[in-house]
Amino acid sequence: MATLSIPPVLTTPRDDAIHLYKAFKGFGCDKAAVINILAHRDATQRALIQQEYRTMYSEDLTKRLVKELSGKLEKAILLWMYDPAGRDAILVRQALSADSIDLRAATEVICSRTPSQIVHLKQLYHSMNGIYLEHDIELHASSDHKKLLLAHVTTMRYEGPEVDRASVDHDAKALYKAGEKKLGTDEKTFIRIFSERSRAHLAAVSSAYHSMYSRKLKKAVKSETSGLFEFALLTILQCAENPATYFAKELHKAMKGLGTNDTTLIRIVVTRTEIDMQYIKAEYQKKHKKSLNDAVHSETSGDYRTFLLSLLGPAH
């Protein structure tokens, strides 16, 4: 399979806007040209292209893309046009809309983001929708899953690497007492620790838990909880330990078996391309002895395939 080499950007946003306009003109859209420009521009460049396009043609570029594209390619490119925080706000809003409720997708986005990413997501969620993220979580989620999501989006967590050893051991013991040691589960303790502690701290708790009880904390979460609450806890824990491993696993799930979950495939590829895609690709290769590019190539086709592979970049 030929890999797509990303050329250096030698054109200005104005040139790109002109080339896009030309690609839209005439009979049918030159999708290859659209992909070749947009897939190789970062968030800042994409924003400048949109400004130039509006200035020159008095038309919104995303509205034009809606007219010119369709299906999975349209969905992927429209999502790509936003900056990361705006994109997250759109993904979560779609997932928490009454007509297309997808609590798993909302949970994945919310529980895999850093505290500062969540702050931006909440600001944009409110400015774009005129409603607070907490309100929609309150409306659509339920029970312990809802409590965990609300705690996770309202608690400011430390983002640095330092951890306090005594506090780590204390939390590992508290989680053992709240779960595997007792009959039933004390969900409040899991919610408190998983929503209040930093990623570095949680990763250390996971390690301490394993050395104290010869069991993985992840296994404890799986045996003590279920459903969306379990998925939220596991997402928080796995992203504390290694986000790339988590997303490689979710991508594999989206593509294995009969059919592909394109919604998940698009969401993860588009949202992680500018964050940690090289690490995700390395983790995918390590775990499945197959490149992520090859997996995506065999599960997709046409312009949609070309676009996703352009975002993934060269296989090696």
PDB file of C-alpha atoms in Angstrom:
ATOM      1  CA  MET A   1       0.000   0.000   0.000  1.00  0.00           C
ATOM      2  CA  ALA A   2       1.388   3.372  -0.971  1.00  0.00           C
ATOM      3  CA  THR A   3       1.706   5.781   1.918  1.00  0.00           C
ATOM      4  CA  LEU A   4       0.652   9.377   1.587  1.00  0.00           C
ATOM      5  CA  SER A   5       3.582  11.705   2.026  1.00  0.00           C
ATOM      6  CA  ILE A   6       2.582  15.041   3.473  1.00  0.00           C
ATOM      7  CA  PRO A   7       4.067  17.868   1.430  1.00  0.00           C
ATOM      8  CA  PRO A   8       5.240  21.016   3.218  1.00  0.00           C
ATOM      9  CA  VAL A   9       2.628  23.751   3.076  1.00  0.00           C
ATOM     10  CA  LEU A  10       3.998  26.226   0.549  1.00  0.00           C
ATOM     11  CA  THR A  11       0.693  27.900  -0.243  1.00  0.00           C
ATOM     12  CA  THR A  12      -0.973  30.708   1.679  1.00  0.00           C
ATOM     13  CA  PRO A  13      -4.467  30.341   3.197  1.00  0.00           C
ATOM     14  CA  ARG A  14      -5.650  32.678   0.399  1.00  0.00           C
ATOM     15  CA  ASP A  15      -4.232  30.339  -2.274  1.00  0.00           C
ATOM     16  CA  ASP A  16      -5.874  27.391  -0.535  1.00  0.00           C
ATOM     17  CA  ALA A  17      -9.235  29.195  -0.484  1.00  0.00           C
ATOM     18  CA  ILE A  18      -8.938  29.899  -4.230  1.00  0.00           C
ATOM     19  CA  HIS A  19      -8.040  26.269  -4.978  1.00  0.00           C
ATOM     20  CA  LEU A  20     -11.000  25.059  -2.912  1.00  0.00           C
ATOM     21  CA  TYR A  21     -13.344  27.405  -4.779  1.00  0.00           C
ATOM     22  CA  LYS A  22     -12.037  26.014  -8.072  1.00  0.00           C
ATOM     23  CA  ALA A  23     -12.543  22.450  -6.798  1.00  0.00           C
ATOM     24  CA  PHE A  24     -16.220  23.254  -6.137  1.00  0.00           C
ATOM     25  CA  LYS A  25     -16.836  24.877  -9.516  1.00  0.00           C
ATOM     26  CA  GLY A  26     -18.143  23.057 -12.554  1.00  0.00           C
ATOM     27  CA  PHE A  27     -19.909  19.727 -12.675  1.00  0.00           C
ATOM     28  CA  GLY A  28     -19.193  17.691  -9.556  1.00  0.00           C
ATOM     29  CA  CYS A  29     -16.700  18.464  -6.841  1.00  0.00           C
ATOM     30  CA  ASP A  30     -12.982  17.664  -7.188  1.00  0.00           C
ATOM     31  CA  LYS A  31     -12.860  15.742  -3.912  1.00  0.00           C
ATOM     32  CA  ALA A  32      -9.214  14.743  -4.354  1.00  0.00           C
ATOM     33  CA  ALA A  33      -8.225  18.426  -4.418  1.00  0.00           C
ATOM     34  CA  VAL A  34     -10.364  19.211  -1.350  1.00  0.00           C
ATOM     35  CA  ILE A  35      -8.807  16.310   0.591  1.00  0.00           C
ATOM     36  CA  ASN A  36      -5.291  17.186  -0.553  1.00  0.00           C
ATOM     37  CA  ILE A  37      -5.626  20.710   0.800  1.00  0.00           C
ATOM     38  CA  LEU A  38      -7.638  20.264   4.001  1.00  0.00           C
ATOM     39  CA  ALA A  39      -6.136  17.010   5.311  1.00  0.00           C
ATOM     40  CA  HIS A  40      -2.680  18.597   5.305  1.00  0.00           C
ATOM     41  CA  ARG A  41      -3.502  21.821   7.172  1.00  0.00           C
ATOM     42  CA  ASP A  42      -3.416  22.249  10.938  1.00  0.00           C
ATOM     43  CA  ALA A  43      -6.158  23.879  13.034  1.00  0.00           C
ATOM     44  CA  THR A  44      -4.713  27.398  12.705  1.00  0.00           C
ATOM     45  CA  GLN A  45      -4.314  27.088   8.936  1.00  0.00           C
ATOM     46  CA  ARG A  46      -7.844  25.674   8.554  1.00  0.00           C
ATOM     47  CA  ALA A  47      -9.257  28.635  10.503  1.00  0.00           C
ATOM     48  CA  LEU A  48      -7.355  31.095   8.263  1.00  0.00           C
ATOM     49  CA  ILE A  49      -8.551  29.314   5.099  1.00  0.00           C
ATOM     50  CA  GLN A  50     -12.146  29.646   6.344  1.00  0.00           C
ATOM     51  CA  GLN A  51     -11.636  33.378   7.003  1.00  0.00           C
ATOM     52  CA  GLU A  52     -10.118  33.963   3.552  1.00  0.00           C
ATOM     53  CA  TYR A  53     -12.862  31.961   1.854  1.00  0.00           C
ATOM     54  CA  ARG A  54     -15.579  33.999   3.574  1.00  0.00           C
ATOM     55  CA  THR A  55     -13.845  37.277   2.706  1.00  0.00           C
ATOM     56  CA  MET A  56     -13.381  36.432  -0.955  1.00  0.00           C
ATOM     57  CA  TYR A  57     -16.593  34.572  -1.755  1.00  0.00           C
ATOM     58  CA  SER A  58     -19.060  35.874   0.900  1.00  0.00           C
ATOM     59  CA  GLU A  59     -19.866  32.272   1.684  1.00  0.00           C
ATOM     60  CA  ASP A  60     -19.236  30.009   4.639  1.00  0.00           C
ATOM     61  CA  LEU A  61     -16.776  27.255   3.658  1.00  0.00           C
ATOM     62  CA  THR A  62     -18.367  24.626   5.908  1.00  0.00           C
ATOM     63  CA  LYS A  63     -21.794  25.308   4.352  1.00  0.00           C
ATOM     64  CA  ARG A  64     -20.249  24.867   0.921  1.00  0.00           C
ATOM     65  CA  LEU A  65     -18.654  21.597   2.020  1.00  0.00           C
ATOM     66  CA  VAL A  66     -22.082  20.361   3.168  1.00  0.00           C
ATOM     67  CA  LYS A  67     -23.428  21.064  -0.344  1.00  0.00           C
ATOM     68  CA  GLU A  68     -20.497  19.458  -2.143  1.00  0.00           C
ATOM     69  CA  LEU A  69     -19.824  16.362  -0.014  1.00  0.00           C
ATOM     70  CA  SER A  70     -21.938  13.542   1.343  1.00  0.00           C
ATOM     71  CA  GLY A  71     -21.887  10.473   3.568  1.00  0.00           C
ATOM     72  CA  LYS A  72     -18.920   9.495   5.699  1.00  0.00           C
ATOM     73  CA  LEU A  73     -16.491  11.786   3.869  1.00  0.00           C
ATOM     74  CA  GLU A  74     -18.702  14.801   4.620  1.00  0.00           C
ATOM     75  CA  LYS A  75     -18.999  13.803   8.281  1.00  0.00           C
ATOM     76  CA  ALA A  76     -15.220  13.376   8.654  1.00  0.00           C
ATOM     77  CA  ILE A  77     -14.204  16.579   6.837  1.00  0.00           C
ATOM     78  CA  LEU A  78     -16.800  18.760   8.625  1.00  0.00           C
ATOM     79  CA  LEU A  79     -15.551  17.491  11.992  1.00  0.00           C
ATOM     80  CA  TRP A  80     -11.947  18.147  10.927  1.00  0.00           C
ATOM     81  CA  MET A  81     -12.726  21.797  10.090  1.00  0.00           C
ATOM     82  CA  TYR A  82     -13.155  22.716  13.766  1.00  0.00           C
ATOM     83  CA  ASP A  83     -10.418  23.346  16.291  1.00  0.00           C
ATOM     84  CA  PRO A  84     -10.065  20.599  18.941  1.00  0.00           C
ATOM     85  CA  ALA A  85     -12.219  22.222  21.660  1.00  0.00           C
ATOM     86  CA  GLY A  86     -14.987  23.212  19.228  1.00  0.00           C
ATOM     87  CA  ARG A  87     -14.935  19.712  17.785  1.00  0.00           C
ATOM     88  CA  ASP A  88     -15.275  18.151  21.246  1.00  0.00           C
ATOM     89  CA  ALA A  89     -18.201  20.453  22.012  1.00  0.00           C
ATOM     90  CA  ILE A  90     -19.935  19.383  18.794  1.00  0.00           C
ATOM     91  CA  LEU A  91     -19.279  15.678  19.378  1.00  0.00           C
ATOM     92  CA  VAL A  92     -20.619  15.773  22.935  1.00  0.00           C
ATOM     93  CA  ARG A  93     -23.640  17.878  21.952  1.00  0.00           C
ATOM     94  CA  GLN A  94     -24.506  15.418  19.159  1.00  0.00           C
ATOM     95  CA  ALA A  95     -24.073  12.499  21.553  1.00  0.00           C
ATOM     96  CA  LEU A  96     -26.338  14.184  24.127  1.00  0.00           C
ATOM     97  CA  SER A  97     -29.088  15.196  21.699  1.00  0.00           C
ATOM     98  CA  ALA A  98     -32.429  13.521  22.277  1.00  0.00           C
ATOM     99  CA  ASP A  99     -32.723  12.315  18.674  1.00  0.00           C
ATOM    100  CA  SER A 100     -29.248  10.738  18.483  1.00  0.00           C
ATOM    101  CA  ILE A 101     -28.306   9.869  22.048  1.00  0.00           C
ATOM    102  CA  ASP A 102     -24.938   8.096  22.281  1.00  0.00           C
ATOM    103  CA  LEU A 103     -23.840   8.078  25.908  1.00  0.00           C
ATOM    104  CA  ARG A 104     -20.813   5.911  25.157  1.00  0.00           C
ATOM    105  CA  ALA A 105     -19.433   8.488  22.697  1.00  0.00           C
ATOM    106  CA  ALA A 106     -20.093  11.354  25.141  1.00  0.00           C
ATOM    107  CA  THR A 107     -18.373   9.360  27.899  1.00  0.00           C
ATOM    108  CA  GLU A 108     -15.330   8.590  25.732  1.00  0.00           C
ATOM    109  CA  VAL A 109     -14.800  12.265  24.897  1.00  0.00           C
ATOM    110  CA  ILE A 110     -15.433  13.628  28.399  1.00  0.00           C
ATOM    111  CA  CYS A 111     -13.448  10.992  30.315  1.00  0.00           C
ATOM    112  CA  SER A 112     -10.427  10.954  27.982  1.00  0.00           C
ATOM    113  CA  ARG A 113      -9.775  14.706  28.052  1.00  0.00           C
ATOM    114  CA  THR A 114      -7.380  16.563  30.360  1.00  0.00           C
ATOM    115  CA  PRO A 115      -8.763  19.094  32.880  1.00  0.00           C
ATOM    116  CA  SER A 116      -7.718  22.065  30.705  1.00  0.00           C
ATOM    117  CA  GLN A 117      -9.312  20.466  27.633  1.00  0.00           C
ATOM    118  CA  ILE A 118     -12.526  20.026  29.637  1.00  0.00           C
ATOM    119  CA  VAL A 119     -12.496  23.724  30.625  1.00  0.00           C
ATOM    120  CA  HIS A 120     -12.335  24.717  26.921  1.00  0.00           C
ATOM    121  CA  LEU A 121     -14.944  22.142  25.983  1.00  0.00           C
ATOM    122  CA  LYS A 122     -17.370  23.509  28.613  1.00  0.00           C
ATOM    123  CA  GLN A 123     -16.832  27.131  27.531  1.00  0.00           C
ATOM    124  CA  LEU A 124     -17.491  26.337  23.873  1.00  0.00           C
ATOM    125  CA  TYR A 125     -20.358  23.991  24.686  1.00  0.00           C
ATOM    126  CA  HIS A 126     -22.115  26.875  26.408  1.00  0.00           C
ATOM    127  CA  SER A 127     -21.304  29.536  23.801  1.00  0.00           C
ATOM    128  CA  MET A 128     -22.349  27.281  20.878  1.00  0.00           C
ATOM    129  CA  ASN A 129     -25.495  25.804  22.427  1.00  0.00           C
ATOM    130  CA  GLY A 130     -26.623  28.384  25.004  1.00  0.00           C
ATOM    131  CA  ILE A 131     -26.804  25.560  27.525  1.00  0.00           C
ATOM    132  CA  TYR A 132     -24.371  24.178  30.097  1.00  0.00           C
ATOM    133  CA  LEU A 133     -22.749  20.778  29.563  1.00  0.00           C
ATOM    134  CA  GLU A 134     -23.752  19.800  33.120  1.00  0.00           C
ATOM    135  CA  HIS A 135     -27.407  20.419  32.223  1.00  0.00           C
ATOM    136  CA  ASP A 136     -27.283  17.942  29.326  1.00  0.00           C
ATOM    137  CA  ILE A 137     -25.446  15.338  31.409  1.00  0.00           C
ATOM    138  CA  GLU A 138     -28.086  15.760  34.126  1.00  0.00           C
ATOM    139  CA  LEU A 139     -30.822  15.324  31.507  1.00  0.00           C
ATOM    140  CA  HIS A 140     -29.522  12.262  29.661  1.00  0.00           C
ATOM    141  CA  ALA A 141     -27.220  10.258  31.954  1.00  0.00           C
ATOM    142  CA  SER A 142     -28.352   8.395  35.045  1.00  0.00           C
ATOM    143  CA  SER A 143     -27.294   6.930  38.401  1.00  0.00           C
ATOM    144  CA  ASP A 144     -23.562   6.405  39.129  1.00  0.00           C
ATOM    145  CA  HIS A 145     -22.594   7.113  35.525  1.00  0.00           C
ATOM    146  CA  LYS A 146     -24.209  10.550  35.790  1.00  0.00           C
ATOM    147  CA  LYS A 147     -22.580  11.252  39.183  1.00  0.00           C
ATOM    148  CA  LEU A 148     -19.140  10.365  37.808  1.00  0.00           C
ATOM    149  CA  LEU A 149     -19.520  12.477  34.636  1.00  0.00           C
ATOM    150  CA  LEU A 150     -20.748  15.487  36.641  1.00  0.00           C
ATOM    151  CA  ALA A 151     -17.892  15.138  39.138  1.00  0.00           C
ATOM    152  CA  HIS A 152     -15.385  14.733  36.308  1.00  0.00           C
ATOM    153  CA  VAL A 153     -16.441  17.911  34.474  1.00  0.00           C
ATOM    154  CA  THR A 154     -16.769  20.089  37.588  1.00  0.00           C
ATOM    155  CA  THR A 155     -13.601  19.136  39.503  1.00  0.00           C
ATOM    156  CA  MET A 156     -10.338  20.879  38.694  1.00  0.00           C
ATOM    157  CA  ARG A 157      -7.577  18.278  38.783  1.00  0.00           C
ATOM    158  CA  TYR A 158      -3.830  18.838  39.028  1.00  0.00           C
ATOM    159  CA  GLU A 159      -2.110  18.251  35.663  1.00  0.00           C
ATOM    160  CA  GLY A 160       1.515  17.886  36.743  1.00  0.00           C
ATOM    161  CA  PRO A 161       3.658  14.761  37.172  1.00  0.00           C
ATOM    162  CA  GLU A 162       4.244  14.891  40.955  1.00  0.00           C
ATOM    163  CA  VAL A 163       2.474  12.421  43.233  1.00  0.00           C
ATOM    164  CA  ASP A 164       2.340  11.989  46.999  1.00  0.00           C
ATOM    165  CA  ARG A 165       3.279   8.402  47.849  1.00  0.00           C
ATOM    166  CA  ALA A 166       1.316   8.234  51.119  1.00  0.00           C
ATOM    167  CA  SER A 167      -1.800   9.566  49.437  1.00  0.00           C
ATOM    168  CA  VAL A 168      -1.390   7.044  46.580  1.00  0.00           C
ATOM    169  CA  ASP A 169      -1.210   4.099  49.019  1.00  0.00           C
ATOM    170  CA  HIS A 170      -4.160   5.495  50.943  1.00  0.00           C
ATOM    171  CA  ASP A 171      -6.288   5.630  47.768  1.00  0.00           C
ATOM    172  CA  ALA A 172      -5.262   2.114  46.697  1.00  0.00           C
ATOM    173  CA  LYS A 173      -6.392   0.774  50.111  1.00  0.00           C
ATOM    174  CA  ALA A 174      -9.627   2.811  49.958  1.00  0.00           C
ATOM    175  CA  LEU A 175     -10.482   1.375  46.511  1.00  0.00           C
ATOM    176  CA  TYR A 176      -9.767  -2.167  47.722  1.00  0.00           C
ATOM    177  CA  LYS A 177     -12.036  -1.652  50.753  1.00  0.00           C
ATOM    178  CA  ALA A 178     -14.717  -0.092  48.546  1.00  0.00           C
ATOM    179  CA  GLY A 179     -14.688  -2.946  46.049  1.00  0.00           C
ATOM    180  CA  GLU A 180     -12.996  -6.301  46.188  1.00  0.00           C
ATOM    181  CA  LYS A 181     -12.757  -6.516  49.989  1.00  0.00           C
ATOM    182  CA  LYS A 182     -16.455  -6.070  50.670  1.00  0.00           C
ATOM    183  CA  LEU A 183     -19.720  -7.592  49.597  1.00  0.00           C
ATOM    184  CA  GLY A 184     -21.201  -5.142  47.110  1.00  0.00           C
ATOM    185  CA  THR A 185     -19.455  -1.958  46.003  1.00  0.00           C
ATOM    186  CA  ASP A 186     -19.048   1.477  47.542  1.00  0.00           C
ATOM    187  CA  GLU A 187     -19.431   3.443  44.277  1.00  0.00           C
ATOM    188  CA  LYS A 188     -18.984   6.807  46.039  1.00  0.00           C
ATOM    189  CA  THR A 189     -15.335   6.039  46.782  1.00  0.00           C
ATOM    190  CA  PHE A 190     -14.652   5.090  43.170  1.00  0.00           C
ATOM    191  CA  ILE A 191     -16.366   8.276  41.957  1.00  0.00           C
ATOM    192  CA  ARG A 192     -14.465  10.477  44.426  1.00  0.00           C
ATOM    193  CA  ILE A 193     -11.000   9.094  43.667  1.00  0.00           C
ATOM    194  CA  PHE A 194     -11.476   8.787  39.902  1.00  0.00           C
ATOM    195  CA  SER A 195     -12.869  12.320  39.547  1.00  0.00           C
ATOM    196  CA  GLU A 196     -10.602  14.186  41.981  1.00  0.00           C
ATOM    197  CA  ARG A 197      -7.136  12.733  41.354  1.00  0.00           C
ATOM    198  CA  SER A 198      -4.623  13.711  38.685  1.00  0.00           C
ATOM    199  CA  ARG A 199      -3.638  11.334  35.887  1.00  0.00           C
ATOM    200  CA  ALA A 200      -0.167  10.816  37.374  1.00  0.00           C
ATOM    201  CA  HIS A 201      -1.723  10.045  40.764  1.00  0.00           C
ATOM    202  CA  LEU A 202      -4.260   7.560  39.344  1.00  0.00           C
ATOM    203  CA  ALA A 203      -1.567   5.771  37.341  1.00  0.00           C
ATOM    204  CA  ALA A 204       0.461   5.463  40.570  1.00  0.00           C
ATOM    205  CA  VAL A 205      -2.631   4.193  42.440  1.00  0.00           C
ATOM    206  CA  SER A 206      -3.112   1.535  39.764  1.00  0.00           C
ATOM    207  CA  SER A 207       0.485   0.419  40.161  1.00  0.00           C
ATOM    208  CA  ALA A 208       0.269   0.441  43.987  1.00  0.00           C
ATOM    209  CA  TYR A 209      -2.982  -1.546  43.872  1.00  0.00           C
ATOM    210  CA  HIS A 210      -1.281  -4.224  41.792  1.00  0.00           C
ATOM    211  CA  SER A 211       1.716  -4.521  44.103  1.00  0.00           C
ATOM    212  CA  MET A 212      -0.451  -4.552  47.271  1.00  0.00           C
ATOM    213  CA  TYR A 213      -3.134  -6.998  46.148  1.00  0.00           C
ATOM    214  CA  SER A 214      -1.599  -8.838  43.152  1.00  0.00           C
ATOM    215  CA  ARG A 215      -4.597  -7.778  41.107  1.00  0.00           C
ATOM    216  CA  LYS A 216      -5.011  -5.113  38.487  1.00  0.00           C
ATOM    217  CA  LEU A 217      -7.183  -2.135  39.401  1.00  0.00           C
ATOM    218  CA  LYS A 218      -8.665  -2.398  35.910  1.00  0.00           C
ATOM    219  CA  LYS A 219      -9.843  -5.950  36.701  1.00  0.00           C
ATOM    220  CA  ALA A 220     -11.328  -4.730  39.996  1.00  0.00           C
ATOM    221  CA  VAL A 221     -13.295  -2.020  38.141  1.00  0.00           C
ATOM    222  CA  LYS A 222     -14.560  -4.640  35.671  1.00  0.00           C
ATOM    223  CA  SER A 223     -15.688  -7.044  38.372  1.00  0.00           C
ATOM    224  CA  GLU A 224     -17.212  -4.393  40.671  1.00  0.00           C
ATOM    225  CA  THR A 225     -19.036  -2.176  38.151  1.00  0.00           C
ATOM    226  CA  SER A 226     -20.897  -2.504  34.864  1.00  0.00           C
ATOM    227  CA  GLY A 227     -22.329  -0.678  31.864  1.00  0.00           C
ATOM    228  CA  LEU A 228     -21.561   2.981  31.196  1.00  0.00           C
ATOM    229  CA  PHE A 229     -20.298   3.541  34.739  1.00  0.00           C
ATOM    230  CA  GLU A 230     -17.672   0.828  34.184  1.00  0.00           C
ATOM    231  CA  PHE A 231     -16.795   2.275  30.759  1.00  0.00           C
ATOM    232  CA  ALA A 232     -16.338   5.776  32.244  1.00  0.00           C
ATOM    233  CA  LEU A 233     -14.094   4.513  35.071  1.00  0.00           C
ATOM    234  CA  LEU A 234     -12.010   2.424  32.653  1.00  0.00           C
ATOM    235  CA  THR A 235     -11.664   5.366  30.251  1.00  0.00           C
ATOM    236  CA  ILE A 236     -10.427   7.641  33.052  1.00  0.00           C
ATOM    237  CA  LEU A 237      -8.035   4.961  34.350  1.00  0.00           C
ATOM    238  CA  GLN A 238      -6.630   3.905  30.972  1.00  0.00           C
ATOM    239  CA  CYS A 239      -6.147   7.511  29.854  1.00  0.00           C
ATOM    240  CA  ALA A 240      -4.302   8.185  33.123  1.00  0.00           C
ATOM    241  CA  GLU A 241      -1.953   5.295  32.354  1.00  0.00           C
ATOM    242  CA  ASN A 242      -1.572   5.643  28.576  1.00  0.00           C
ATOM    243  CA  PRO A 243      -4.114   7.432  26.335  1.00  0.00           C
ATOM    244  CA  ALA A 244      -2.513   6.009  23.162  1.00  0.00           C
ATOM    245  CA  THR A 245      -3.096   2.427  24.337  1.00  0.00           C
ATOM    246  CA  TYR A 246      -6.701   3.278  25.167  1.00  0.00           C
ATOM    247  CA  PHE A 247      -7.428   4.789  21.736  1.00  0.00           C
ATOM    248  CA  ALA A 248      -5.607   1.986  19.877  1.00  0.00           C
ATOM    249  CA  LYS A 249      -7.902  -0.462  21.676  1.00  0.00           C
ATOM    250  CA  GLU A 250     -11.052   1.550  20.880  1.00  0.00           C
ATOM    251  CA  LEU A 251     -10.027   1.783  17.205  1.00  0.00           C
ATOM    252  CA  HIS A 252      -9.484  -1.965  17.069  1.00  0.00           C
ATOM    253  CA  LYS A 253     -12.951  -2.534  18.582  1.00  0.00           C
ATOM    254  CA  ALA A 254     -14.489  -0.192  15.992  1.00  0.00           C
ATOM    255  CA  MET A 255     -12.984  -2.175  13.112  1.00  0.00           C
ATOM    256  CA  LYS A 256     -13.055  -5.797  14.263  1.00  0.00           C
ATOM    257  CA  GLY A 257     -15.708  -8.301  13.268  1.00  0.00           C
ATOM    258  CA  LEU A 258     -18.389  -7.769  10.674  1.00  0.00           C
ATOM    259  CA  GLY A 259     -18.807  -4.166   9.599  1.00  0.00           C
ATOM    260  CA  THR A 260     -17.085  -1.068  10.894  1.00  0.00           C
ATOM    261  CA  ASN A 261     -18.297   1.451  13.445  1.00  0.00           C
ATOM    262  CA  ASP A 262     -17.513   4.463  11.248  1.00  0.00           C
ATOM    263  CA  THR A 263     -18.816   6.967  13.795  1.00  0.00           C
ATOM    264  CA  THR A 264     -16.162   5.827  16.290  1.00  0.00           C
ATOM    265  CA  LEU A 265     -13.476   5.490  13.613  1.00  0.00           C
ATOM    266  CA  ILE A 266     -14.077   9.072  12.392  1.00  0.00           C
ATOM    267  CA  ARG A 267     -14.314  10.487  15.921  1.00  0.00           C
ATOM    268  CA  ILE A 268     -11.036   8.982  17.126  1.00  0.00           C
ATOM    269  CA  VAL A 269      -8.960   9.534  13.980  1.00  0.00           C
ATOM    270  CA  VAL A 270     -10.130  13.140  13.574  1.00  0.00           C
ATOM    271  CA  THR A 271      -9.827  14.105  17.267  1.00  0.00           C
ATOM    272  CA  ARG A 272      -6.434  12.481  17.917  1.00  0.00           C
ATOM    273  CA  THR A 273      -4.621  13.393  14.663  1.00  0.00           C
ATOM    274  CA  GLU A 274      -3.298  16.666  16.116  1.00  0.00           C
ATOM    275  CA  ILE A 275      -2.712  15.256  19.605  1.00  0.00           C
ATOM    276  CA  ASP A 276      -1.130  11.791  19.830  1.00  0.00           C
ATOM    277  CA  MET A 277      -1.786   9.851  16.610  1.00  0.00           C
ATOM    278  CA  GLN A 278       1.858   8.774  16.169  1.00  0.00           C
ATOM    279  CA  TYR A 279       1.749   7.132  19.630  1.00  0.00           C
ATOM    280  CA  ILE A 280      -1.610   5.495  18.877  1.00  0.00           C
ATOM    281  CA  LYS A 281      -0.208   4.062  15.638  1.00  0.00           C
ATOM    282  CA  ALA A 282       2.819   2.659  17.501  1.00  0.00           C
ATOM    283  CA  GLU A 283       0.587   1.081  20.178  1.00  0.00           C
ATOM    284  CA  TYR A 284      -1.722  -0.384  17.522  1.00  0.00           C
ATOM    285  CA  GLN A 285       1.203  -1.953  15.669  1.00  0.00           C
ATOM    286  CA  LYS A 286       2.656  -3.346  18.914  1.00  0.00           C
ATOM    287  CA  LYS A 287      -0.627  -4.921  20.024  1.00  0.00           C
ATOM    288  CA  HIS A 288      -2.029  -6.201  16.719  1.00  0.00           C
ATOM    289  CA  LYS A 289       1.112  -6.829  14.625  1.00  0.00           C
ATOM    290  CA  LYS A 290      -0.577  -4.834  11.880  1.00  0.00           C
ATOM    291  CA  SER A 291      -0.350  -1.143  11.094  1.00  0.00           C
ATOM    292  CA  LEU A 292      -3.324   1.111  11.844  1.00  0.00           C
ATOM    293  CA  ASN A 293      -3.024   2.388   8.252  1.00  0.00           C
ATOM    294  CA  ASP A 294      -3.494  -1.157   6.902  1.00  0.00           C
ATOM    295  CA  ALA A 295      -6.478  -1.750   9.190  1.00  0.00           C
ATOM    296  CA  VAL A 296      -8.156   1.514   8.092  1.00  0.00           C
ATOM    297  CA  HIS A 297      -7.315   0.774   4.450  1.00  0.00           C
ATOM    298  CA  SER A 298      -9.034  -2.624   4.579  1.00  0.00           C
ATOM    299  CA  GLU A 299     -12.129  -1.300   6.418  1.00  0.00           C
ATOM    300  CA  THR A 300     -12.817   1.793   4.289  1.00  0.00           C
ATOM    301  CA  SER A 301     -12.979   2.768   0.615  1.00  0.00           C
ATOM    302  CA  GLY A 302     -12.974   5.636  -1.860  1.00  0.00           C
ATOM    303  CA  ASP A 303     -12.467   9.285  -0.929  1.00  0.00           C
ATOM    304  CA  TYR A 304     -13.389   8.523   2.689  1.00  0.00           C
ATOM    305  CA  ARG A 305     -10.453   6.092   2.883  1.00  0.00           C
ATOM    306  CA  THR A 306      -8.122   8.612   1.208  1.00  0.00           C
ATOM    307  CA  PHE A 307      -9.073  11.297   3.722  1.00  0.00           C
ATOM    308  CA  LEU A 308      -8.588   9.136   6.836  1.00  0.00           C
ATOM    309  CA  LEU A 309      -5.255   7.796   5.543  1.00  0.00           C
ATOM    310  CA  SER A 310      -4.141  11.376   4.781  1.00  0.00           C
ATOM    311  CA  LEU A 311      -4.842  12.277   8.432  1.00  0.00           C
ATOM    312  CA  LEU A 312      -2.994   9.203   9.699  1.00  0.00           C
ATOM    313  CA  GLY A 313       0.068  10.130   7.651  1.00  0.00           C
ATOM    314  CA  PRO A 314       2.778   7.705   6.468  1.00  0.00           C
ATOM    315  CA  ALA A 315       2.557   4.178   7.860  1.00  0.00           C
ATOM    316  CA  HIS A 316       6.150   4.205   9.134  1.00  0.00           C
TER     317      HIS A 316
END
